[in-house]
Short mmCIF file of C-alpha atoms and ligand atoms in Angstrom, two decimals:
data_model
loop_
_atom_site.label_atom_id
_atom_site.label_comp_id
_atom_site.label_asym_id
_atom_site.label_seq_id
_atom_site.Cartn_x
_atom_site.Cartn_y
_atom_site.Cartn_z
CA GLN A 1 -27.42 31.84 -40.74
CA ILE A 2 -24.29 32.35 -39.25
CA VAL A 3 -22.49 33.38 -42.41
CA ASP A 4 -25.22 35.75 -43.19
CA ARG A 5 -24.66 37.39 -39.96
CA HIS A 6 -20.97 37.60 -40.89
CA GLU A 7 -21.76 39.03 -44.15
CA THR A 8 -24.50 41.54 -42.74
CA ASP A 9 -21.66 42.70 -40.04
CA SER A 10 -18.74 43.17 -42.59
CA ASN A 11 -20.98 44.65 -45.45
CA SER A 12 -23.18 47.08 -43.94
CA GLU A 13 -22.61 47.15 -40.40
CA GLY A 14 -19.05 47.33 -40.54
CA GLY A 15 -19.23 49.60 -43.44
CA LYS A 16 -21.51 52.24 -41.00
CA MET A 17 -19.08 51.55 -38.24
CA GLU A 18 -15.86 52.74 -40.62
CA LYS A 19 -17.57 56.08 -41.46
CA LYS A 20 -18.36 56.70 -37.76
CA ARG A 21 -15.09 55.80 -36.52
CA LYS A 22 -13.69 57.71 -39.36
CA LYS A 23 -15.59 60.63 -38.01
CA LYS A 24 -14.04 60.25 -34.24
CA LYS A 25 -10.63 60.26 -36.00
CA ILE A 26 -10.03 56.54 -34.82
CA CYS A 27 -7.70 55.15 -37.56
CA PHE A 28 -7.87 51.06 -37.99
CA GLU A 29 -6.81 48.82 -40.49
CA SER A 30 -9.59 47.03 -42.24
CA ALA A 31 -9.58 43.70 -42.19
CA GLU A 32 -10.21 41.40 -45.38
CA LEU A 33 -11.63 38.08 -44.84
CA SER A 34 -11.22 34.91 -46.33
CA LYS A 35 -12.82 34.59 -50.10
CA VAL A 36 -14.72 31.59 -48.91
CA VAL A 37 -17.27 33.31 -46.45
CA GLU A 38 -17.88 35.96 -49.16
CA GLU A 39 -19.18 33.90 -51.71
CA GLU A 40 -23.17 33.69 -51.89
CA GLN A 41 -23.02 30.07 -52.97
CA VAL A 42 -20.95 28.79 -50.34
CA LYS A 43 -23.09 30.67 -47.69
CA LYS A 44 -26.34 29.08 -49.16
CA LEU A 45 -24.77 25.64 -48.98
CA VAL A 46 -23.37 26.36 -45.41
CA LYS A 47 -26.66 27.17 -44.13
CA GLU A 48 -28.55 24.22 -45.79
CA ALA A 49 -26.27 22.01 -44.35
CA TRP A 50 -26.16 23.73 -40.95
CA SER A 51 -30.13 23.55 -40.69
CA GLN A 52 -30.16 19.48 -41.79
CA ARG A 53 -27.19 18.63 -39.39
CA SER A 54 -25.18 17.43 -42.32
CA PRO A 55 -21.63 17.66 -43.01
CA TYR A 56 -20.13 20.14 -45.70
CA SER A 57 -16.81 21.74 -46.90
CA GLN A 58 -15.52 23.68 -49.19
CA GLY A 59 -11.90 25.16 -49.63
CA ASP A 60 -10.71 26.10 -46.03
CA LEU A 61 -14.40 25.85 -44.72
CA GLU A 62 -15.82 22.63 -42.87
CA LEU A 63 -19.01 22.11 -41.08
CA ASP A 64 -19.50 19.07 -39.09
CA CYS A 65 -22.36 18.33 -36.82
CA GLN A 66 -20.92 15.64 -34.55
CA PRO A 67 -21.11 15.64 -31.66
CA PHE A 68 -22.93 19.25 -32.29
CA PRO A 69 -22.80 21.51 -35.09
CA HIS A 70 -19.65 23.59 -35.50
CA CYS A 71 -17.81 24.97 -38.27
CA ILE A 72 -14.11 25.61 -38.89
CA ILE A 73 -12.53 28.44 -41.33
CA ARG A 74 -8.98 28.10 -41.86
CA ASN A 75 -6.78 31.09 -43.33
CA PHE A 76 -9.65 33.42 -41.85
CA LEU A 77 -8.02 36.64 -42.28
CA SER A 78 -6.59 37.02 -45.59
CA SER A 79 -3.64 39.08 -44.85
CA GLU A 80 -0.84 37.49 -43.11
CA THR A 81 0.23 40.69 -41.91
CA PHE A 82 -2.46 41.80 -40.72
CA VAL A 83 -2.62 38.53 -38.56
CA GLU A 84 0.75 39.14 -37.19
CA ASN A 85 0.22 42.76 -36.12
CA LEU A 86 -3.43 41.62 -34.43
CA GLN A 87 -1.31 39.25 -32.71
CA LYS A 88 1.24 41.94 -31.62
CA GLU A 89 -1.66 44.52 -30.41
CA LEU A 90 -3.15 41.85 -28.35
CA LEU A 91 -0.17 40.72 -26.82
CA GLY A 92 0.74 44.06 -25.71
CA LEU A 93 -2.58 44.34 -23.63
CA ASN A 94 -3.27 44.05 -20.10
CA PHE A 95 -4.19 40.76 -19.05
CA HIS A 96 -5.82 39.71 -15.87
CA GLU A 97 -5.57 36.29 -14.01
CA LYS A 98 -8.71 34.63 -13.89
CA SER A 99 -9.49 31.68 -11.62
CA ASN A 100 -12.23 29.83 -10.17
CA ASP A 101 -13.75 26.28 -10.45
CA LEU A 102 -14.25 26.25 -13.84
CA TYR A 103 -11.12 28.04 -15.43
CA LYS A 104 -7.60 29.49 -15.16
CA PHE A 105 -6.50 31.71 -17.70
CA LYS A 106 -5.61 35.36 -18.57
CA GLN A 107 -7.93 37.69 -19.79
CA SER A 108 -7.21 40.92 -21.48
CA ASP A 109 -8.99 44.37 -21.07
CA ASP A 110 -12.05 44.88 -22.70
CA LEU A 111 -11.77 45.15 -26.12
CA LYS A 112 -15.12 47.06 -26.92
CA LYS A 113 -12.78 50.16 -25.95
CA ARG A 114 -9.37 49.32 -27.65
CA THR A 115 -8.25 51.91 -30.31
CA GLU A 116 -5.12 49.75 -31.94
CA PRO A 117 -5.97 49.82 -35.66
CA HIS A 118 -5.81 45.92 -36.12
CA ILE A 119 -8.19 45.30 -33.02
CA ALA A 120 -10.36 48.16 -34.05
CA GLY A 121 -10.15 46.86 -37.53
CA LEU A 122 -11.18 43.43 -36.81
CA ARG A 123 -13.91 44.23 -34.66
CA ALA A 124 -15.57 46.65 -36.99
CA ALA A 125 -15.22 44.17 -40.02
CA LEU A 126 -16.42 40.99 -38.60
CA PHE A 127 -18.34 41.51 -35.19
CA GLY A 128 -19.57 45.10 -34.95
CA PRO A 129 -19.50 47.02 -31.75
CA PHE A 130 -22.68 45.09 -29.96
CA LEU A 131 -20.96 41.41 -29.58
CA ASP A 132 -19.34 39.92 -26.63
CA ILE A 133 -15.64 39.66 -27.46
CA SER A 134 -12.36 39.44 -25.35
CA CYS A 135 -8.99 38.13 -25.74
CA ALA A 136 -7.94 35.34 -24.02
CA LYS A 137 -4.01 33.83 -23.04
CA TYR A 138 -3.55 30.26 -21.90
CA GLU A 139 -0.20 29.35 -20.63
CA HIS A 140 1.04 26.24 -19.15
CA THR A 141 -1.29 24.70 -16.93
CA ASP A 142 -4.20 26.96 -17.88
CA ILE A 143 -7.40 25.17 -18.57
CA LEU A 144 -11.22 25.92 -19.07
CA LEU A 145 -13.20 22.74 -18.11
CA CYS A 146 -16.51 21.07 -19.43
CA HIS A 147 -19.26 23.60 -19.72
CA ASP A 148 -22.21 24.28 -22.09
CA ASP A 149 -21.73 27.96 -22.69
CA GLU A 150 -25.35 28.46 -22.11
CA LEU A 151 -26.53 31.98 -21.04
CA GLU A 152 -29.70 33.92 -22.03
CA GLY A 153 -28.78 35.12 -25.75
CA ARG A 154 -25.97 33.20 -26.48
CA ARG A 155 -26.39 31.71 -29.85
CA VAL A 156 -23.30 30.97 -31.64
CA ALA A 157 -19.91 30.84 -29.69
CA PHE A 158 -16.62 32.01 -32.01
CA ILE A 159 -12.93 31.54 -31.42
CA LEU A 160 -10.28 32.89 -33.68
CA TYR A 161 -6.77 31.41 -32.76
CA LEU A 162 -3.74 33.62 -32.93
CA VAL A 163 -1.25 30.96 -31.81
CA PRO A 164 2.24 29.97 -32.59
CA PRO A 165 2.56 26.65 -34.52
CA TRP A 166 0.64 24.23 -32.31
CA GLN A 167 0.26 20.47 -31.97
CA SER A 168 -2.15 18.29 -29.74
CA SER A 169 0.85 17.25 -27.61
CA ASP A 170 0.74 20.89 -26.54
CA GLY A 171 -2.69 20.59 -25.03
CA GLY A 172 -5.16 23.27 -25.38
CA THR A 173 -7.09 21.70 -27.52
CA LEU A 174 -11.04 22.59 -28.01
CA ASP A 175 -12.67 19.29 -26.93
CA LEU A 176 -16.38 18.34 -28.14
CA TYR A 177 -18.52 16.07 -25.92
CA THR A 178 -20.92 13.89 -26.99
CA THR A 179 -24.24 13.56 -24.45
CA ASP A 180 -26.27 10.85 -22.67
CA SER A 181 -30.05 10.69 -22.54
CA ASN A 182 -29.99 13.21 -19.82
CA PHE A 183 -28.22 15.90 -21.77
CA GLN A 184 -25.06 15.40 -19.59
CA PRO A 185 -21.37 15.46 -21.25
CA LYS A 186 -20.44 11.94 -21.53
CA SER A 187 -17.12 11.49 -23.59
CA ILE A 188 -14.86 13.50 -25.88
CA LEU A 189 -15.78 12.86 -29.79
CA LYS A 190 -13.49 15.53 -31.14
CA SER A 191 -10.22 17.50 -30.34
CA LEU A 192 -9.65 20.45 -32.32
CA VAL A 193 -6.45 21.80 -32.29
CA PRO A 194 -5.67 25.38 -32.67
CA SER A 195 -3.91 26.84 -35.38
CA LEU A 196 -3.21 30.28 -36.57
CA ASN A 197 -5.65 32.39 -38.19
CA THR A 198 -8.42 29.60 -37.77
CA LEU A 199 -11.86 30.59 -36.77
CA VAL A 200 -13.94 28.08 -34.90
CA LEU A 201 -17.80 28.24 -34.59
CA PHE A 202 -20.39 26.27 -33.08
CA GLU A 203 -23.89 26.39 -31.96
CA VAL A 204 -24.46 27.11 -28.36
CA SER A 205 -27.28 24.66 -26.99
CA PRO A 206 -28.02 22.58 -24.05
CA VAL A 207 -25.93 19.99 -25.51
CA SER A 208 -22.90 21.86 -26.77
CA PHE A 209 -20.57 20.82 -23.80
CA HIS A 210 -16.94 21.52 -24.75
CA GLN A 211 -13.73 22.23 -22.72
CA VAL A 212 -10.19 23.63 -23.28
CA SER A 213 -7.94 21.08 -22.38
CA GLU A 214 -4.84 21.81 -20.32
CA VAL A 215 -2.12 23.51 -21.66
CA LEU A 216 0.73 21.39 -21.44
CA THR A 217 3.49 23.18 -23.36
CA GLN A 218 5.87 25.21 -20.97
CA ASP A 219 7.00 28.03 -23.30
CA LYS A 220 4.06 28.55 -25.84
CA CYS A 221 1.01 31.03 -25.08
CA ARG A 222 -2.41 30.06 -26.80
CA LEU A 223 -3.89 33.22 -27.82
CA SER A 224 -7.46 33.72 -28.97
CA LEU A 225 -10.31 35.69 -29.37
CA SER A 226 -13.35 34.76 -28.67
CA GLY A 227 -17.32 35.69 -27.81
CA TRP A 228 -20.86 35.15 -29.09
CA PHE A 229 -23.30 36.17 -31.47
CA HIS A 230 -26.64 36.80 -29.77
CA GLY A 231 -30.30 36.05 -30.48
CA PRO A 232 -33.25 34.25 -29.00
CA SER A 233 -32.14 31.34 -26.97
CA LEU A 234 -33.20 27.74 -27.75
CA GLU A 235 -36.10 26.08 -25.96
CA ARG A 236 -34.57 23.46 -23.31
CA SER A 237 -35.69 20.75 -21.25
CA PRO A 238 -35.43 21.31 -17.39
CA ARG A 239 -31.78 20.35 -16.29
CA HIS A 240 -31.11 16.81 -15.35
CA ILE A 241 -31.21 16.31 -11.65
CA GLU A 242 -28.82 13.89 -10.09
CA PRO A 243 -30.10 11.38 -7.48
CA PRO A 244 -28.84 12.33 -4.07
CA VAL A 245 -25.73 10.71 -2.58
CA PRO A 246 -27.02 8.03 0.00
CA ARG A 247 -26.78 9.21 3.71
CA ASN A 248 -26.49 6.81 6.64
CA PRO A 249 -26.59 6.89 10.66
CA HIS A 250 -23.71 6.07 12.55
CA LEU A 251 -22.79 2.45 12.99
CA PRO A 252 -22.79 1.02 16.32
CA ARG A 253 -19.35 1.16 17.69
CA ASP A 254 -18.09 2.13 21.00
CA GLU A 255 -14.96 4.67 22.20
CA THR A 256 -12.42 1.61 22.15
CA LEU A 257 -12.12 2.44 18.25
CA LEU A 258 -11.52 6.10 19.37
CA LEU A 259 -8.85 4.80 21.75
CA GLU A 260 -7.30 2.61 19.14
CA TRP A 261 -7.12 5.10 16.45
CA ILE A 262 -6.83 8.83 17.44
CA ASN A 263 -4.01 11.29 19.07
CA PRO A 264 -4.81 10.91 22.59
CA VAL A 265 -4.68 14.69 22.55
CA TYR A 266 -7.98 14.88 20.87
CA LEU A 267 -9.65 12.72 23.47
CA ASP A 268 -9.00 15.00 26.37
CA ILE A 269 -12.16 16.67 27.39
CA ALA A 270 -10.45 20.24 28.26
CA TYR A 271 -8.53 20.14 25.16
CA GLN A 272 -11.88 19.09 23.17
CA GLU A 273 -13.72 22.35 24.66
CA GLN A 274 -11.04 24.78 23.54
CA VAL A 275 -11.35 22.87 20.08
CA GLN A 276 -15.17 23.83 20.29
CA GLY A 277 -14.51 27.57 21.30
CA GLU A 278 -12.44 27.98 18.05
CA PHE A 279 -14.77 26.13 16.21
CA GLU A 280 -17.59 27.90 17.18
CA ASP A 281 -15.82 31.42 16.39
CA SER A 282 -14.60 30.49 12.90
CA SER A 283 -16.83 27.64 11.82
CA GLU A 284 -13.68 25.63 10.67
CA ILE A 285 -10.95 24.03 12.44
CA GLN A 286 -7.88 21.74 11.14
CA LEU A 287 -6.71 19.06 13.57
CA LYS A 288 -3.10 18.16 12.88
CA ASP A 289 -1.35 14.54 13.62
CA PHE A 290 -5.10 13.30 13.92
CA LEU A 291 -4.54 9.63 13.91
CA LYS A 292 -2.11 7.71 15.97
CA GLU A 293 1.11 8.07 13.88
CA GLU A 294 1.34 4.30 13.11
CA LYS A 295 -2.19 4.16 12.12
CA PHE A 296 -1.61 7.00 9.83
CA ARG A 297 1.35 5.32 8.41
CA GLU A 298 -0.25 2.01 7.92
CA VAL A 299 -3.31 3.75 5.84
CA SER A 300 -0.95 5.74 3.82
CA GLU A 301 0.99 2.72 2.75
CA VAL A 302 -2.08 0.49 2.20
CA LEU A 303 -3.81 3.06 -0.03
CA ARG A 304 -0.86 2.90 -2.47
CA LEU A 305 -1.35 -0.87 -2.87
CA ASN A 306 -2.87 -1.81 -6.20
CA GLN A 307 -5.49 -3.74 -4.14
CA ILE A 308 -8.36 -1.04 -4.09
CA GLN A 309 -10.61 -0.64 -7.19
CA TRP A 310 -11.14 3.25 -8.06
CA THR A 311 -14.16 4.24 -10.21
CA LYS A 312 -13.98 7.55 -11.98
CA ARG A 313 -16.82 9.89 -10.79
CA GLY A 314 -18.44 12.07 -13.47
CA PRO A 315 -19.89 13.71 -15.39
CA PRO A 316 -17.22 15.85 -16.57
CA ASN A 317 -19.40 19.26 -16.28
CA LYS A 318 -19.51 18.51 -12.62
CA ARG A 319 -16.69 16.48 -11.25
CA CYS A 320 -13.79 14.25 -12.34
CA TYR A 321 -11.90 12.21 -9.46
CA GLU A 322 -11.75 8.28 -8.42
CA VAL A 323 -13.81 6.71 -5.49
CA ALA A 324 -12.98 3.64 -3.90
CA SER A 325 -15.17 0.58 -4.36
CA LEU A 326 -15.85 -0.10 -0.57
CA ASP A 327 -15.75 -4.01 -1.05
CA THR A 328 -11.99 -3.90 -2.14
CA LEU A 329 -11.07 -2.09 0.83
CA PRO A 330 -8.03 -3.34 2.66
CA GLN A 331 -8.75 -4.00 6.50
CA CYS A 332 -7.06 -1.18 7.87
CA VAL A 333 -8.52 1.01 5.23
CA SER A 334 -11.76 0.17 6.07
CA ALA A 335 -11.27 0.16 9.85
CA CYS A 336 -10.59 3.77 9.12
CA TRP A 337 -13.80 4.24 7.55
CA GLU A 338 -15.72 2.59 10.11
CA LEU A 339 -13.97 4.86 12.91
CA LEU A 340 -15.27 8.07 10.99
CA HIS A 341 -18.91 6.45 10.63
CA SER A 342 -18.91 5.11 14.12
CA GLU A 343 -21.14 6.33 16.91
CA ALA A 344 -18.36 7.30 19.12
CA PHE A 345 -16.91 9.48 16.49
CA PHE A 346 -20.47 11.33 15.75
CA LEU A 347 -19.94 12.16 19.74
CA LEU A 348 -16.56 13.03 19.21
CA LEU A 349 -17.51 15.55 16.32
CA SER A 350 -20.33 16.85 18.56
CA ASN A 351 -17.74 18.00 21.33
CA PHE A 352 -15.48 19.33 18.67
CA THR A 353 -18.39 21.47 17.13
CA GLY A 354 -21.06 22.05 19.57
CA LEU A 355 -23.14 20.63 16.54
CA GLN A 356 -26.16 17.82 17.64
CA LEU A 357 -24.67 14.67 15.97
CA HIS A 358 -25.98 12.45 18.62
CA TYR A 359 -29.40 12.36 20.41
CA LEU A 360 -27.04 12.26 23.69
CA CYS A 361 -25.42 15.37 22.77
CA PRO A 362 -26.75 18.04 24.93
CA ALA A 363 -28.58 20.90 23.15
CA ASP A 364 -27.12 24.12 24.02
CA ASP A 365 -29.41 24.95 26.93
CA ASP A 366 -29.20 21.08 28.18
CA ASP A 367 -26.33 19.81 30.02
CA ASP A 368 -28.00 17.42 31.94
CA ASP A 369 -26.16 14.11 30.82
CA ASP A 370 -25.69 12.21 34.19
CA ASP A 371 -27.82 8.89 33.09
CA ASP A 372 -26.22 8.86 29.60
CA GLU A 373 -25.25 5.07 29.58
CA ASP A 374 -28.91 3.79 30.39
CA GLU A 375 -30.52 6.36 27.77
CA LYS A 376 -28.22 4.89 25.41
CA GLU A 377 -29.11 1.16 26.30
CA GLY A 378 -32.60 1.80 26.59
CA ASN A 379 -33.01 3.69 23.16
CA GLN A 380 -30.85 1.64 20.96
CA ASP A 381 -33.50 -0.32 19.24
CA LYS A 382 -35.81 2.38 18.91
CA GLU A 383 -32.92 4.49 17.36
CA GLU A 384 -32.12 1.85 14.65
CA LYS A 385 -35.83 1.97 13.60
CA GLU A 386 -35.69 5.70 13.60
CA ASP A 387 -32.56 5.85 11.37
CA VAL A 388 -33.95 3.70 8.71
CA LYS A 389 -37.08 6.02 8.57
CA ASP A 390 -34.71 9.14 8.61
CA VAL A 391 -32.70 7.88 5.73
CA GLN A 392 -35.73 7.47 3.24
CA ALA A 393 -36.99 10.75 4.20
CA THR A 394 -33.95 12.45 3.44
CA GLY A 395 -33.31 10.66 0.34
CA SER A 396 -36.25 12.58 -1.15
CA LEU A 397 -35.42 15.76 -3.19
CA THR A 398 -38.23 17.97 -1.98
CA GLU A 399 -37.29 19.99 0.94
CA THR A 400 -38.91 23.01 1.86
CA SER A 401 -37.50 24.89 4.82
CA GLU A 402 -40.64 24.11 6.83
CA THR A 403 -40.34 20.45 6.17
CA THR A 404 -36.67 20.58 7.05
CA ASN A 405 -36.95 22.50 10.27
CA GLU A 406 -39.94 19.99 11.36
CA LYS A 407 -38.13 17.17 10.63
CA LYS A 408 -35.00 18.56 12.57
CA GLU A 409 -36.60 17.86 15.99
CA LEU A 410 -37.06 14.13 15.32
CA SER A 411 -33.98 13.64 12.95
CA THR A 412 -31.34 11.13 13.48
CA PRO A 413 -27.88 12.60 12.28
CA VAL A 414 -26.46 10.83 9.17
CA CYS A 415 -23.49 11.03 7.06
CA SER A 416 -22.56 10.47 3.24
CA ALA A 417 -19.10 9.22 2.62
CA GLU A 418 -16.11 8.52 -0.21
CA LEU A 419 -12.67 7.64 0.15
CA ARG A 420 -11.07 9.48 -3.02
CA ARG A 421 -8.35 9.62 -4.96
CA TRP A 422 -7.01 12.83 -6.63
CA SER A 423 -4.24 12.95 -9.46
CA HIS A 424 -3.73 15.00 -12.60
CA GLY A 425 -6.89 15.84 -14.28
CA SER A 426 -8.94 15.45 -11.04
CA TYR A 427 -11.66 18.57 -9.87
CA THR A 428 -15.30 19.00 -8.94
CA LEU A 429 -17.13 22.36 -10.43
CA LEU A 430 -19.90 24.10 -8.83
CA HIS A 431 -23.24 23.87 -10.41
CA ASP A 432 -27.22 24.55 -10.32
CA GLY A 433 -28.27 21.60 -8.97
CA GLU A 434 -25.69 21.66 -5.88
CA ALA A 435 -26.51 25.27 -5.41
CA ALA A 436 -30.27 24.53 -5.18
CA ARG A 437 -29.84 21.69 -2.90
CA ALA A 438 -27.13 23.40 -0.57
CA GLU A 439 -27.63 22.89 3.03
CA TYR A 440 -26.12 23.13 6.45
CA ALA A 441 -23.34 20.35 7.01
CA LEU A 442 -20.37 19.61 8.04
CA ASP A 443 -17.59 18.59 6.12
CA LEU A 444 -14.58 16.55 7.11
CA ILE A 445 -11.56 15.73 5.05
CA LEU A 446 -8.74 13.58 6.18
CA PRO A 447 -5.73 13.60 3.34
CA PHE A 448 -3.29 10.97 3.03
CA GLY A 449 -0.26 11.00 0.70
CA CYS A 450 0.29 14.37 0.13
CA ALA A 451 3.65 15.04 2.22
CA ASP A 452 5.20 16.87 -1.00
CA TRP A 453 2.06 18.14 -2.60
CA GLN A 454 2.01 21.82 -3.38
CA SER A 455 -0.51 24.19 -3.53
CA GLU A 456 0.24 25.31 -7.13
CA TYR A 457 -0.75 21.60 -8.14
CA GLY A 458 -4.34 22.19 -7.27
CA GLY A 459 -6.26 19.61 -5.30
CA PHE A 460 -7.40 21.93 -2.72
CA THR A 461 -10.86 22.74 -1.63
CA CYS A 462 -12.19 26.13 -2.24
CA TYR A 463 -15.31 27.27 -0.03
CA VAL A 464 -17.49 30.22 -1.65
CA ALA A 465 -20.32 31.97 -0.62
CA ASN A 466 -23.01 31.94 -3.56
CA GLU A 467 -24.35 35.75 -3.14
CA GLU A 468 -26.78 37.01 -5.74
CA ASP A 469 -25.29 35.23 -8.59
CA GLU A 470 -21.93 36.08 -7.54
CA GLU A 471 -19.40 33.78 -6.08
CA VAL A 472 -17.01 35.26 -3.36
CA ASN A 473 -14.11 32.96 -2.27
CA ILE A 474 -14.50 32.66 1.58
CA ASP A 475 -11.67 29.97 2.48
CA HIS A 476 -9.11 27.55 0.96
CA MET A 477 -8.53 24.12 2.77
CA TYR A 478 -4.97 22.49 1.52
CA PRO A 479 -4.58 19.07 2.03
CA GLU A 480 -2.11 18.09 4.53
CA ASP A 481 -1.30 14.58 5.75
CA ASN A 482 -3.18 13.58 8.69
CA CYS A 483 -4.62 16.83 9.42
CA LEU A 484 -8.44 16.48 9.74
CA ALA A 485 -10.06 19.52 8.52
CA LEU A 486 -13.82 20.33 9.63
CA VAL A 487 -16.00 22.80 7.88
CA TYR A 488 -19.54 24.00 8.91
CA ARG A 489 -20.81 25.28 5.94
CA ASP A 490 -24.65 26.85 5.33
CA LYS A 491 -27.55 27.01 2.65
CA GLU A 492 -25.42 29.96 0.68
CA THR A 493 -21.84 28.09 0.88
CA LEU A 494 -20.64 25.93 -1.99
CA LYS A 495 -17.56 24.21 -2.42
CA PHE A 496 -15.08 22.84 -5.14
CA VAL A 497 -11.61 21.22 -5.52
CA LYS A 498 -9.44 22.88 -7.99
CA HIS A 499 -8.40 21.29 -10.80
CA VAL A 500 -5.18 19.23 -10.41
CA ASN A 501 -2.79 20.21 -12.84
CA GLN A 502 0.20 19.00 -14.64
CA LYS A 503 2.95 20.34 -12.36
CA SER A 504 1.64 17.50 -9.99
CA SER A 505 3.23 14.88 -12.54
CA SER A 506 6.20 17.02 -14.13
CA ASP A 507 8.84 14.39 -13.12
CA SER A 508 7.20 11.61 -15.19
CA THR A 509 5.87 10.22 -12.06
CA CYS A 510 1.88 10.75 -11.45
CA ARG A 511 1.46 12.03 -7.82
CA ALA A 512 -1.59 10.89 -5.98
CA PHE A 513 -3.19 11.90 -2.77
CA TYR A 514 -6.20 10.30 -0.88
CA ASP A 515 -8.64 11.71 1.30
CA TYR A 516 -11.74 10.42 3.35
CA SER A 517 -14.55 13.12 2.26
CA PHE A 518 -17.33 12.60 4.82
CA VAL A 519 -20.58 15.10 5.12
CA TYR A 520 -22.36 14.95 8.73
CA TYR A 521 -25.94 16.52 8.69
CA GLU A 522 -27.63 17.18 12.26
C1 LIG B 1 -17.44 14.41 25.11
O1 LIG B 1 -17.65 15.30 26.18
C2 LIG B 1 -18.20 14.57 27.30
C3 LIG B 1 -18.24 15.59 28.31
O2 LIG B 1 -18.21 17.08 28.34
C4 LIG B 1 -17.35 13.34 27.55
O3 LIG B 1 -18.11 12.82 28.97
C5 LIG B 1 -17.41 12.42 26.57
O4 LIG B 1 -16.56 11.43 27.00
C6 LIG B 1 -16.73 13.12 24.97
N1 LIG B 1 -16.83 12.35 24.28
C7 LIG B 1 -15.85 11.89 23.44
C8 LIG B 1 -16.21 10.90 22.31
O5 LIG B 1 -14.75 12.06 23.65
#
């Protein structure tokens, strides 16, 4: 089908285009395609193989259906001079830096309007004026992370590589993923190394997960043309919904824990009020030197020991980083975990933020806290029971705004928590599931081991506003040793952690940093 489409494009549409263009006095070089895509017999066999999901190869053309159907055509344009000139014209275009959770690369001006003879020639001969087509430049540390390309109408994706001699150690491979029973990407089955004048086509479907791996070469440019052939979308089953991350109420620990761990500055009531004022103005605050110096150092050192078992969290279309297995935490690391989980800390956070993270904290209009202590003792038992109930309630996925509001009156504050390790290749992505489930929450991040971490390595947290399908960057939080970051986010705010690139490990040692990541819910 795809090859048919080519033929139609180059024979009829392309032909018409040529005449039209000539009328407008735009001259272009006509592009001749490899013989193999013009042969009727090959077309027929490719079509058959593609629909039966079986492999096929003929000369420069190779069709493979694992992990999903894709086709590689080498020496796609028959004239080397044409390829060279095309490359030159493309490199002469304006490129714009593109960067978000999913990618970092440079994209050219819109190719539809370009009048350079070889660009216009290729467009006319091959793709016609009605297709998405753009030119991308991937240089050192550029990347396009795992995604499926699915968008209304996209049926077949194509990429034409215009690269200098390239090896897999240069990075920038097109990696194709297998999927699990939930149609989630699992592992890379095939990596295609880009090569000059090779065209790759693949079917866009719920399982067509792929990535452009990070470009590792410092001095070569991975230039490519890419786009989609459009057609009716495939039926798809609803997207998989992940089980929610468990949430727990505070642990019953008193203020001695705070005195033991936290820089006394932050326990001063007047200072807490000042922090709260600032937090209420900007919904975020960074508290430097948060832990006592010796505590911070102790935890930093122990985190680097090999005692902790780290487990990779996926799937790759959503995240890639490591989390600590709690039962392997050394004493001081787990004590710090307990601190952030403790009743006393929930109270401290309430003071910092004005949020009600404890039933004892006054609501804005209620400042009667004379008999705190009695109340605390008396309610302890009852509270524990409610906690259990509430965890179950928040564990369910269906939340209309009404039930959330109703629940709020009764709810016990809870938190979810992870101790994470970030190193070359780590990231998190925004994704549909997360957007649907966004809710009011207080994020806490406490980083360790990032003394010489540079922002250009990635690993920073980006907050974006999710406004009518458009994502607007609203904030960056760069990891900083012993600096407690608090961010209050609303239902429209999503976050991701920028891909940690090769610059983080350029001097042959792989750098890593760690953070406690807690999310608190009122
Ligand atoms: C929070 O503030 C109240 C006074 O506003 C104070 O009594 C209490 O000790 C503070 N809590 C913490 C954990 O610092």
